[in-house]
Structures are given as C-alpha cells and as structure tokens.
Coordinates of C-alpha atoms and ligand atoms in Angstrom, one line a residue:
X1 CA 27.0 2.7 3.5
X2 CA 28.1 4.3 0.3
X3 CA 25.8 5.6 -2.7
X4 CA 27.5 7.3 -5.9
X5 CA 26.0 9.8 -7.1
X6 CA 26.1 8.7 -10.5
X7 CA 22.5 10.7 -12.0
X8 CA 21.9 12.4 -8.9
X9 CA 20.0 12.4 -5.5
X10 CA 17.5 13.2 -4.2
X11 CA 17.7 13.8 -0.1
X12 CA 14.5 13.8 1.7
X13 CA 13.6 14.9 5.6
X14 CA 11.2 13.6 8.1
X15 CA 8.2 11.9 6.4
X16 CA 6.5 11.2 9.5
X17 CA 3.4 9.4 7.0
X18 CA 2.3 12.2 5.5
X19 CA 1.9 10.0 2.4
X20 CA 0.0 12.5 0.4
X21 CA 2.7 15.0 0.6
X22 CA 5.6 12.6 0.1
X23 CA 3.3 11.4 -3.3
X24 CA 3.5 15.0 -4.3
X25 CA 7.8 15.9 -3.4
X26 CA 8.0 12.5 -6.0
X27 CA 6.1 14.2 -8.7
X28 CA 7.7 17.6 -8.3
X29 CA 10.9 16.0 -8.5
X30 CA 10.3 13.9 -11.6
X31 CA 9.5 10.6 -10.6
X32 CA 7.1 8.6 -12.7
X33 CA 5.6 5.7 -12.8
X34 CA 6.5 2.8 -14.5
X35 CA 4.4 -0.6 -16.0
X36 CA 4.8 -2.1 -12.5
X37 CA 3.2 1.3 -11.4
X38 CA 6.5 1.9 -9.7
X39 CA 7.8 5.4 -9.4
X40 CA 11.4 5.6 -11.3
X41 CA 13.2 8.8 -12.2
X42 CA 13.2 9.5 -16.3
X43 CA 17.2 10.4 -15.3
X44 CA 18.1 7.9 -13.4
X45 CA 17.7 9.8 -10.0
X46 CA 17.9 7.8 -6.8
X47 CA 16.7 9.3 -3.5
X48 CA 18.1 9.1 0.2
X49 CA 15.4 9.3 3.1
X50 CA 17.0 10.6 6.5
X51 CA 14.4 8.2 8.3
X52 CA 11.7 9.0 10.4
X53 CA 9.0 8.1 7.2
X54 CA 6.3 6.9 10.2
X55 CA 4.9 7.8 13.2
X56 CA 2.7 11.2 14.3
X57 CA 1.3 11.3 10.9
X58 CA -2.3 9.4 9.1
X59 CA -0.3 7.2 6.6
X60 CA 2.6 4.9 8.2
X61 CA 2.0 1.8 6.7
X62 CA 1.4 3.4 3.2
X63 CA 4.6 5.2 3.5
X64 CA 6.9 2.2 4.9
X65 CA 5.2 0.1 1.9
X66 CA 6.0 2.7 -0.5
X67 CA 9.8 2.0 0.7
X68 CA 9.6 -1.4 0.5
X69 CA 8.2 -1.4 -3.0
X70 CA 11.0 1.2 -4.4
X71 CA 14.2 -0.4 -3.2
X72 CA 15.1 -0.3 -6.2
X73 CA 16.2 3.5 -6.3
X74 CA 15.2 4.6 -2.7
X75 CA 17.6 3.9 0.1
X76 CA 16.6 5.2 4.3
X77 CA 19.0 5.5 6.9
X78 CA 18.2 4.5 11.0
X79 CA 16.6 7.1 13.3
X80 CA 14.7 7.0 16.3
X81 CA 10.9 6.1 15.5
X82 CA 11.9 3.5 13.0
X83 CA 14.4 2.2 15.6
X84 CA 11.6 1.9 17.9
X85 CA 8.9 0.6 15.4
X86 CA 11.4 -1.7 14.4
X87 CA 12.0 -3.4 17.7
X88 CA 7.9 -3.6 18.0
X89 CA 7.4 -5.1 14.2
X90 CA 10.0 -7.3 16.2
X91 CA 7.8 -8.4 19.1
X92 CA 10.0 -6.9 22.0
X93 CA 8.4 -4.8 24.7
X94 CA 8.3 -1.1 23.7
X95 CA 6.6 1.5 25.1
X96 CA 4.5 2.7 21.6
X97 CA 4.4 6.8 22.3
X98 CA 5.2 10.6 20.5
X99 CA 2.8 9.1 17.6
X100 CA 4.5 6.1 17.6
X101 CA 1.2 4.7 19.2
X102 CA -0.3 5.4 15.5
X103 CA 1.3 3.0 13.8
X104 CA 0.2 0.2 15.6
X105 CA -3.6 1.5 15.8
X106 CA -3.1 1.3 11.8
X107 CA -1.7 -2.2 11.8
X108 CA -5.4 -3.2 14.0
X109 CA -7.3 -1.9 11.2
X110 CA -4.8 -3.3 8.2
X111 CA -5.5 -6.7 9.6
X112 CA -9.2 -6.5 10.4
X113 CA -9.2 -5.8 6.5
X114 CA -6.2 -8.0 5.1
X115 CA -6.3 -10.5 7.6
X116 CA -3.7 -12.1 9.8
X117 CA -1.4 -13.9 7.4
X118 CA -0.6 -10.6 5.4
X119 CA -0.4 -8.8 8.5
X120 CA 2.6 -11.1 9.9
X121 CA 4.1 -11.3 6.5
X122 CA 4.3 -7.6 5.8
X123 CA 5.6 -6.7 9.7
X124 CA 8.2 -9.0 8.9
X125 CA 9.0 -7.1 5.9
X126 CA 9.3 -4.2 7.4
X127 CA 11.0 -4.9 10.2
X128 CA 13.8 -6.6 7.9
X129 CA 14.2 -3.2 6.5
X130 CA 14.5 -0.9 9.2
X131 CA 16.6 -2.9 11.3
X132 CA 19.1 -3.2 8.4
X133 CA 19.0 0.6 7.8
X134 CA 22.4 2.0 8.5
X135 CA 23.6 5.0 10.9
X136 CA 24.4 6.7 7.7
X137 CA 25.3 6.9 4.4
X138 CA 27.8 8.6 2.5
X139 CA 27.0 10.0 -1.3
X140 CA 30.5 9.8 -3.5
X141 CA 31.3 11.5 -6.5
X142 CA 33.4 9.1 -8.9
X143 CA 34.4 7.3 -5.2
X144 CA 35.1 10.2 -3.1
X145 CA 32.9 11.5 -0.3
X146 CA 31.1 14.6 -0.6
X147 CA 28.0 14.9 1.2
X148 CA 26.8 12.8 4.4
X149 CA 22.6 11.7 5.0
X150 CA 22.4 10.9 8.7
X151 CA 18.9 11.6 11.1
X152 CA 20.0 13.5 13.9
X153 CA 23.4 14.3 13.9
X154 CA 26.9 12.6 13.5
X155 CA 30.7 13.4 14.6
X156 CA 33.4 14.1 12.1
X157 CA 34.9 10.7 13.6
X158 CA 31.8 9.0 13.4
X159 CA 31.8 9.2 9.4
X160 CA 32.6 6.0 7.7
X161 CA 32.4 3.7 10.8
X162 CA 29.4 1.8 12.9
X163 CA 29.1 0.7 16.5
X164 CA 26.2 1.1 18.8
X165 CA 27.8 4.2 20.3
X166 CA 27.7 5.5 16.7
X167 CA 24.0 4.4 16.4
X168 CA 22.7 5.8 19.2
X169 CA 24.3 9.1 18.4
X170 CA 22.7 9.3 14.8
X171 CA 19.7 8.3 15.9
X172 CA 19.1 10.5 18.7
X173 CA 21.9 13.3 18.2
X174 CA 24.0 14.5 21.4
X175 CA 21.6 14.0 23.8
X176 CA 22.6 15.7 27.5
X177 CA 19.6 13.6 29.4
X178 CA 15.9 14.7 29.5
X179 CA 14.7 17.5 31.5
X180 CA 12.0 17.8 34.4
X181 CA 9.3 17.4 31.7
X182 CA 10.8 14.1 30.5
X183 CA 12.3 16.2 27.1
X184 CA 15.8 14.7 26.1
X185 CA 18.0 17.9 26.6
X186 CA 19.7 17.9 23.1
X187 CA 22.6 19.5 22.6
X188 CA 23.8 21.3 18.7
X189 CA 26.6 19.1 17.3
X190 CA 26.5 21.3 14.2
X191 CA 27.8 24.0 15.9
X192 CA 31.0 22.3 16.6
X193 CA 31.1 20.4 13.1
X194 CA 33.9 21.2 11.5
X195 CA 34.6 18.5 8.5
X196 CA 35.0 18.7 5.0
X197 CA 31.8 16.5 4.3
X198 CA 28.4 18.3 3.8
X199 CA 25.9 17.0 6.5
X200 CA 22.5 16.7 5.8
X201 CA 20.2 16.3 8.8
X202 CA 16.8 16.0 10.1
X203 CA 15.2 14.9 13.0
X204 CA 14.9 18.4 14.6
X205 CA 12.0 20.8 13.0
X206 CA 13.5 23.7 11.7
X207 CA 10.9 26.3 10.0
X208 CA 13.2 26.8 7.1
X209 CA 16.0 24.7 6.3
X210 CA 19.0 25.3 8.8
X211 CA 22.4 25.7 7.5
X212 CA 25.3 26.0 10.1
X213 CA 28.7 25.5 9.3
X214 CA 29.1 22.3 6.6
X215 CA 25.9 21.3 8.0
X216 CA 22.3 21.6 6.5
X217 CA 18.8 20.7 8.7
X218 CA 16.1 19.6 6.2
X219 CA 13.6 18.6 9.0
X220 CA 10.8 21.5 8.5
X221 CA 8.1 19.6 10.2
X222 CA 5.8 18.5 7.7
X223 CA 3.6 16.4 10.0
X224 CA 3.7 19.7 12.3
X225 CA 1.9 21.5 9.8
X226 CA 5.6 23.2 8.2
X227 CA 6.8 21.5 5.0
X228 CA 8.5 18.9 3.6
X229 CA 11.8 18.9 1.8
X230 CA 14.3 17.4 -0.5
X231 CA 17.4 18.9 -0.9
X232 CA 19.0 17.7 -4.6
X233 CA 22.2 17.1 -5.1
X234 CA 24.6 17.8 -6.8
X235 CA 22.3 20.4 -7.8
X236 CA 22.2 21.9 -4.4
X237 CA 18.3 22.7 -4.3
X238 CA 15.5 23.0 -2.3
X239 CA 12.1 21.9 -2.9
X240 CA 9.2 22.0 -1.1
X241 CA 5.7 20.7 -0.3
X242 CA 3.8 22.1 2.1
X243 CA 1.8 20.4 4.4
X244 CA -1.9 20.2 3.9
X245 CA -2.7 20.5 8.1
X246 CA -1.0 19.7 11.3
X247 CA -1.4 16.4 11.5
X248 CA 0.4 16.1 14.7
X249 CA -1.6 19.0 16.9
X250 CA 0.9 19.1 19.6
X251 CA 0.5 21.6 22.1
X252 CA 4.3 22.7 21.8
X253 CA 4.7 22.8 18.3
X254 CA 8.2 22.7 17.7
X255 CA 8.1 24.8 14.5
X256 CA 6.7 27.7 17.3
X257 CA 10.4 27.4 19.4
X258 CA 12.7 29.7 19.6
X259 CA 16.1 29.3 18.3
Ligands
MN1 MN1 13.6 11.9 14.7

C-alpha cells in the first residue's frame, strides 16, 4: 500500500479506455519506449492510476493490457468498474451495465480473433490484477506519508488500514442510497476532510480539477468528452489531454451538472 516517491509520480484519473489519449498523457509526460517496446520514464518516474482504466470507453482490453505489461513502474488502486469487471473476468453473476457491458462485447471479438485459449489465459490475468488492487495507496517521501491515490473517496481513519467497510467506501465513496432514478445519492466526504495527507481522487467528473480542503478531484471525464489528467508530484502539476469525442454519449453528461 505504500509507494516512495523516490524519482517522482505520476497520478492519473479515470481512463475509462480511452487508450489513445492515455498513449498521449505517457508521451507528454516523458515516457518512452524501451527494447521490449515498453514505456519507461528517462527519470525513473513511476505512475499511480486511481482505477476505473475500463469500461464506457472503445479500448478496455488495450488499456487493462497496457497495465499488465508496465507493472514494472505502473501501479492501480480498486474502484468500482474494475471491481465489477473483476468479479465477471471471475465467472460470478454480474449484471454487465454503465459501459461496463463494453468490455465484454470486446472480449467476443478478442476471441473470435485470438481464439479461446488466449482468451481464458489473458481474463485470468486480468482478473489476478484487479482483484489484488488495493483500496489505496499512500506515496511517502524518505518513509513518511504525504499524499493519498484512492477512486472515490476515503476517511481520515480509513488511511493506512483495509477491510471491506473500507473497500466499499473507496470504491464507491459515501454513498446515502440511490434515488428514484436508480442514481446512488453520493454524498461529498471532501468537504468534511480534514487530514494532513493530500487526497487525490477521481471517480466523480469534475470539468476542471476540484480542489477542496487537502483534497484534489482529477476525474475530468475524459470518456465524457472533458479531459484526461495527471497530476505530478512532487511537482504539483497538472497536465492534460483532451479527449478526441464523447465516447460515452450519455444523455446526462455529468461534466453538464451543476455543482
Ligand atoms: Mn468510478
């Protein structure tokens, strides 16, 4: 659960497969590639992905492979889509919805092409990896905390520790219920954050990045036509890549919602 930040990091929001736009974030943040043809950073940079890489978006499988392949310097916390494509790579019942229902048309066509044999082996691959994804991690600086990479949200209290209770809540952040539409009613546990640790989260589609108390969202909606971002650190910059269409084309475009 920890990562020292050594060279630096790299934090990165929501993917949601928008593969070509993740491709470009790596190469306007350094990253080359190597002999292998695997990205590395000429400083020694790693990079921290708040989760959420598939689903909604054209590329899942290309993305999830991408963080297969780089284990080596990339690292990818729990959240709720790859909880829920987990469990399915898994062969439990879930109901495959919210663009989650993409992934699995992509997986039809990966094995009319690559057959069944790679098929099984690489869903077993991936499910190994996002069920072992942590809640969170924590970024030190010669072995103290400094900044905390969670998807949706996290409680002072929670820092540092793991149960399902703490799962669930940085997975889905303080949800009251759902509403009469079927929305989970989510309630803003950055507004009563009031720890020492910087918090960077996603999850939640901000149009810009969202900074509330110790407490930065770096969620702008990339598959919803926004942008996708990194926040460096211990730089403490932004960059950006803006999306090349709404991939998504909801109806309520979340980016469109007033705060
Ligand atoms: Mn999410």
């Amino acid at each position: 659960m920890f990562i020292e930040i050594d060279k630096g990091v790299d934090i990165v929001g929501d993917i949601h497969a928008c593969f070509d736009e993740w491709k470009q974030m790596l190469d306007q943040l350094g990253y080359q590639k190597n002999e292998q043809g695997l990205y590395v950073h000429p400083e020694g940079r790693k990079i921290v992905s708040l989760g959420d890489v598939m689903s909604r978006g054209p590329k899942s499988i290309e993305t999830m492979e991408f963080f297969l392949n780089h284990q080596h310097l990339m690292y990818m916390v729990d959240s709720n889509h790859g909880w829920k494509i987990a469990r399915w790579l898994d062969g439990r019942k879930v109901q495959l919805k919210h663009g989650d229902e993409k992934v699995e048309e992509e997986f039809i066509e990966f094995e009319r092409k690559q057959g069944r044999e790679k098929t099984i082996q690489l869903k077993k691959q991936l499910r190994d990896l996002l069920m072992n994804a942590p809640s969170h991690y924590i970024l030190t600086e010669k072995g103290q905390p400094k900044v905390v990479c969670v998807h949706a949200g996290i409680r002072e209290e929670f820092i540092g520790k793991e149960s399902e209770k703490i799962k669930n809540f940085c997975r889905y952040g303080d949800v009251a219920g759902v509403d009469e539409r079927g929305k989970p009613i989510r309630r803003d546990w950055y507004k009563q954050y009031k720890g020492k640790l910087l918090i960077i989260w996603g999850h939640d589609p901000k149009p810009e990045p969202l900074i509330v108390n110790n407490t930065i969202n770096i969620d702008q909606g990339v598959v919803f036509g926004g942008k996708l971002t990194a926040y460096r650190y211990p730089e403490k910059e932004f960059v950006f890549v803006q999306a090349k269409k709404d991939y998504a084309g909801v109806k309520d475009n979340p980016l469109n919602k007033k705060e």
